[in-house]
PDB file of C-alpha atoms in Angstrom:
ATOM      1  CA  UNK A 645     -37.130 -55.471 -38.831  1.00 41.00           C
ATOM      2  CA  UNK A 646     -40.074 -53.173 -38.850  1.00 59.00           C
ATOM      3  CA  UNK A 647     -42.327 -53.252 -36.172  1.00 84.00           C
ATOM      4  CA  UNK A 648     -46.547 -53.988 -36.224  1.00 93.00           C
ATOM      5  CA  UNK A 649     -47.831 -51.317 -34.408  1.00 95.00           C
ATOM      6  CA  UNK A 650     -46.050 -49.040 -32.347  1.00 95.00           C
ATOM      7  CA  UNK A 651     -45.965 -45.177 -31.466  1.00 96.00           C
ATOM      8  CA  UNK A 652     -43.134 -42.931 -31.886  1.00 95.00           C
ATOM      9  CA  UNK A 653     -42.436 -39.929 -29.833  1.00 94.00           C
ATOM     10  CA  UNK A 654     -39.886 -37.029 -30.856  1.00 95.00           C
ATOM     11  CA  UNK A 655     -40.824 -34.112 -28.715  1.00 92.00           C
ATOM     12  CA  UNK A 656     -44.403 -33.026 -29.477  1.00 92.00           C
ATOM     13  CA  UNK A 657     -44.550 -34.851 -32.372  1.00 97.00           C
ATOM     14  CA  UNK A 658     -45.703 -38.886 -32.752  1.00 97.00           C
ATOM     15  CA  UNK A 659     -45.974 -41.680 -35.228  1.00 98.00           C
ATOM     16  CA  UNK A 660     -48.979 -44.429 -35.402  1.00 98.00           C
ATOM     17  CA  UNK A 661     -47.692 -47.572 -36.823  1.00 97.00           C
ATOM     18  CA  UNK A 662     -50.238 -49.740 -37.844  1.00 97.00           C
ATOM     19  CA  UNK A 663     -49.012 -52.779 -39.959  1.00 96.00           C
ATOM     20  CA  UNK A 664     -45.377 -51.913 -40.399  1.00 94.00           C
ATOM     21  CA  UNK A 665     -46.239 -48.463 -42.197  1.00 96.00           C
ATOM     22  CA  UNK A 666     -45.852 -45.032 -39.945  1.00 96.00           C
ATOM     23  CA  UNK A 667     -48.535 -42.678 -40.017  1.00 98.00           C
ATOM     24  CA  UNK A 668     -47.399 -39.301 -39.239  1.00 97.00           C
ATOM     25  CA  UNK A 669     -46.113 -36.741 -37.778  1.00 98.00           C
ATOM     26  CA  UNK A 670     -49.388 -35.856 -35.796  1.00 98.00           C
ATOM     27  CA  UNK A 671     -48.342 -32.782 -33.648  1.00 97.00           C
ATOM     28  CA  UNK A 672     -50.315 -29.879 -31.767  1.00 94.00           C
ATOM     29  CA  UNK A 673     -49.379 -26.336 -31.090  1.00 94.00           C
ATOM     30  CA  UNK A 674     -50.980 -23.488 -28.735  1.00 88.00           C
ATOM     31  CA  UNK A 675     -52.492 -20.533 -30.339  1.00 84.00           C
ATOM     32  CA  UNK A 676     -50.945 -16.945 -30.235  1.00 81.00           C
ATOM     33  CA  UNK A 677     -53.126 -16.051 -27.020  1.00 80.00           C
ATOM     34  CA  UNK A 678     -52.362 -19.637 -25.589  1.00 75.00           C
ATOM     35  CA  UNK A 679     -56.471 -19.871 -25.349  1.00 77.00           C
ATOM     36  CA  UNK A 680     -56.684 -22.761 -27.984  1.00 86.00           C
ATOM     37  CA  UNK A 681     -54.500 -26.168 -29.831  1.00 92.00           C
ATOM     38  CA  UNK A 682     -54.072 -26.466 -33.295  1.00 94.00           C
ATOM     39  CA  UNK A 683     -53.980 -30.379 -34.225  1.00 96.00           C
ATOM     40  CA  UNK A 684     -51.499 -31.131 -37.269  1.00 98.00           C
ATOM     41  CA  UNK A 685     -51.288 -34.196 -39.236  1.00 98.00           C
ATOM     42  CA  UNK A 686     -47.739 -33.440 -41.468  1.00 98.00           C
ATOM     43  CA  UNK A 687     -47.901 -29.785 -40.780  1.00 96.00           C
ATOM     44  CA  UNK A 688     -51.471 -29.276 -41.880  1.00 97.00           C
ATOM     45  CA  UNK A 689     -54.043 -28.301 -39.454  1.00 96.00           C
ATOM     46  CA  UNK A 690     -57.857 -30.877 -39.071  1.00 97.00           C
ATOM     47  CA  UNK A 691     -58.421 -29.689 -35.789  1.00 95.00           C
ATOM     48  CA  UNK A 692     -58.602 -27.664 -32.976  1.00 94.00           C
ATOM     49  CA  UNK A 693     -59.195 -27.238 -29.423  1.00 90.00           C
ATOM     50  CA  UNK A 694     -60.685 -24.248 -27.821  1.00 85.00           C
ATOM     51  CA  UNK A 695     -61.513 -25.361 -24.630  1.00 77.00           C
ATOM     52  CA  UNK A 696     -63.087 -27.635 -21.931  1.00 74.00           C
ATOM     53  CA  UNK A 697     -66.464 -28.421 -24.146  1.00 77.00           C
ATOM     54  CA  UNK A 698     -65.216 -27.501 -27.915  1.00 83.00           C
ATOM     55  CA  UNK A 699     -62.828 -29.662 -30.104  1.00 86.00           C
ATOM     56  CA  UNK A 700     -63.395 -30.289 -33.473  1.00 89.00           C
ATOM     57  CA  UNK A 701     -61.225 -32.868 -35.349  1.00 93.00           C
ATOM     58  CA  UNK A 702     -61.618 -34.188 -39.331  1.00 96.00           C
ATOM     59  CA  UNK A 703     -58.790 -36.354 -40.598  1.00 96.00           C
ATOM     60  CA  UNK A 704     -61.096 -38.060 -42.818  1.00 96.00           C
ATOM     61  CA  UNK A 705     -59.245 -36.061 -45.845  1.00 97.00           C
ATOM     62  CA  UNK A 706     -55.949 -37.809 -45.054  1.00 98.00           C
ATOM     63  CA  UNK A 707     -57.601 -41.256 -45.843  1.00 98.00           C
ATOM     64  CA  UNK A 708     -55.736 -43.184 -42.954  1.00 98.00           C
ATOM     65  CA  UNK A 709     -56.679 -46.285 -41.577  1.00 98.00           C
ATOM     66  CA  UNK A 710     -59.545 -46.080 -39.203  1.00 98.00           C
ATOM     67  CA  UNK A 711     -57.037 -47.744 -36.410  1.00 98.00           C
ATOM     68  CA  UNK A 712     -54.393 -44.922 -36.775  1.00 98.00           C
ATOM     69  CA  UNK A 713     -57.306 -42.093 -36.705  1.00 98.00           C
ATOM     70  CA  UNK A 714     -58.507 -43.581 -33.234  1.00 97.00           C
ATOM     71  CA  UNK A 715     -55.084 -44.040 -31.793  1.00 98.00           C
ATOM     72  CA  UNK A 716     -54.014 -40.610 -32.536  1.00 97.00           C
ATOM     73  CA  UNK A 717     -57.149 -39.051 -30.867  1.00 95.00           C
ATOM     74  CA  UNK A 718     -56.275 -41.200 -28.281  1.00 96.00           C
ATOM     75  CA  UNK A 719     -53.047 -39.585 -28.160  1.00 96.00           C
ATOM     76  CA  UNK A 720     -53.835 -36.110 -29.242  1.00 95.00           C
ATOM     77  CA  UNK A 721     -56.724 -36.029 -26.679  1.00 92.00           C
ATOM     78  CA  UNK A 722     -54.602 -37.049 -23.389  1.00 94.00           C
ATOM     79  CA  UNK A 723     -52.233 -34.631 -24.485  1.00 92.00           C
ATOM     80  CA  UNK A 724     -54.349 -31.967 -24.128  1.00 90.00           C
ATOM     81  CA  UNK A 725     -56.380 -32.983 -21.365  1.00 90.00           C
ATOM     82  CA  UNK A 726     -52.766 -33.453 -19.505  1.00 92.00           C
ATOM     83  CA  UNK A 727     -50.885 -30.248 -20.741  1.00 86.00           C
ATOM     84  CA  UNK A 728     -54.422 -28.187 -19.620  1.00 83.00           C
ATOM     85  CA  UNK A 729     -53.739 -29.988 -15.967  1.00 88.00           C
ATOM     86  CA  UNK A 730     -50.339 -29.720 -15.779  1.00 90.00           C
ATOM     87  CA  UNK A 731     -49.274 -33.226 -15.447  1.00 92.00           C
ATOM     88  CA  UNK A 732     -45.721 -33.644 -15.433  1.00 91.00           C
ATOM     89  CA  UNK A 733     -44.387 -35.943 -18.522  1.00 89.00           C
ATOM     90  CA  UNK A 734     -44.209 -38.905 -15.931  1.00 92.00           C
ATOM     91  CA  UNK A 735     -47.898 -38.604 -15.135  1.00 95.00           C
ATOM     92  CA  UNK A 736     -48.953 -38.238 -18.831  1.00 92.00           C
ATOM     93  CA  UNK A 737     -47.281 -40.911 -20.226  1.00 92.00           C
ATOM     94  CA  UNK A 738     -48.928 -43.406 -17.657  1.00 95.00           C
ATOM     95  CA  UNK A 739     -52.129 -41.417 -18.528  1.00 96.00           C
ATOM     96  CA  UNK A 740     -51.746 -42.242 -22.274  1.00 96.00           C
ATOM     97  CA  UNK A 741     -51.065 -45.964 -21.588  1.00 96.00           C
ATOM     98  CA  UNK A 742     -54.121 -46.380 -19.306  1.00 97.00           C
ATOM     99  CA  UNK A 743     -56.406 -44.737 -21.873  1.00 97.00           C
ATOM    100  CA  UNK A 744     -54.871 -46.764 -24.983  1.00 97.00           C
ATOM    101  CA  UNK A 745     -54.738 -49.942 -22.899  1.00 96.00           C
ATOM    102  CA  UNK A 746     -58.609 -49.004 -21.750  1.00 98.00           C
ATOM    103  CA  UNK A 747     -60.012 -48.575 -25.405  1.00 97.00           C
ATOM    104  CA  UNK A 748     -58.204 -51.537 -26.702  1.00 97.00           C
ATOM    105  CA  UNK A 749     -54.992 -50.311 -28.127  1.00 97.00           C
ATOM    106  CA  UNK A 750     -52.615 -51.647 -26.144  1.00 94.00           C
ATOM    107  CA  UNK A 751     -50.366 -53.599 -28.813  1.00 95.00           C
ATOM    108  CA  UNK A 752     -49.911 -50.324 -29.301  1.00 95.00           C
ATOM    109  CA  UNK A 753     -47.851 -49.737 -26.318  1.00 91.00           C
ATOM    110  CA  UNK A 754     -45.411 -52.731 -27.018  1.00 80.00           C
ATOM    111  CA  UNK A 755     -42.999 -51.061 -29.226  1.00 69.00           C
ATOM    112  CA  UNK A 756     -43.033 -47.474 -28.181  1.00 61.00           C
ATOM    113  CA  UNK A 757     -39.749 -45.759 -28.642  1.00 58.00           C
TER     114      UNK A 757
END
């Protein structure tokens, strides 16, 4: 039986789903110089980090639910704020969960696998 909502996690990758349908892969990856992170929805780049006061970010060309495009921010922005602080995997999944939970998202967090 398909699930509600839900994320899925395989490595860097993840999967929003938002009323049985998964949205995805969103992914990230550093730059050559390790100074920035490329944001990917399916392979394709809408955004980018470059540091501590620039990110840009446009999925609005993907057409996806307004729920999915605010849970993967959600995502995609603890990731980077953890991986730029070094928090081990144990510290940044805790981080994600208060920060979903916080804004509202925490259904969620029910069927994360």
């Amino acid at each position: 039986m398909s699930q509600n909502y839900g994320l899925k996690f395989e490595e860097t990758m993840f999967w929003v789903i938002h009323r049985r349908r998964e949205y995805g892969p969103f992914d990230y990856e550093w730059s050559t110089d390790l100074a920035g992170i490329a944001l990917l929805y399916r392979g394709q780049k809408f955004g980018e980090h470059c540091g501590p006061e620039q990110i840009y970010a446009d999925l609005s060309e993907f057409k996806l639910p307004m729920t999915v495009v605010k849970v993967a921010s959600i995502v995609l922005g603890c990731a980077v704020f953890s991986l730029q602080k070094g928090d081990s995997s144990v510290k940044r999944k805790e981080f994600l969960k208060k920060e979903l939970a916080k804004q509202g998202y925490k259904r969620f967090l029910e069927n994360e696998y």
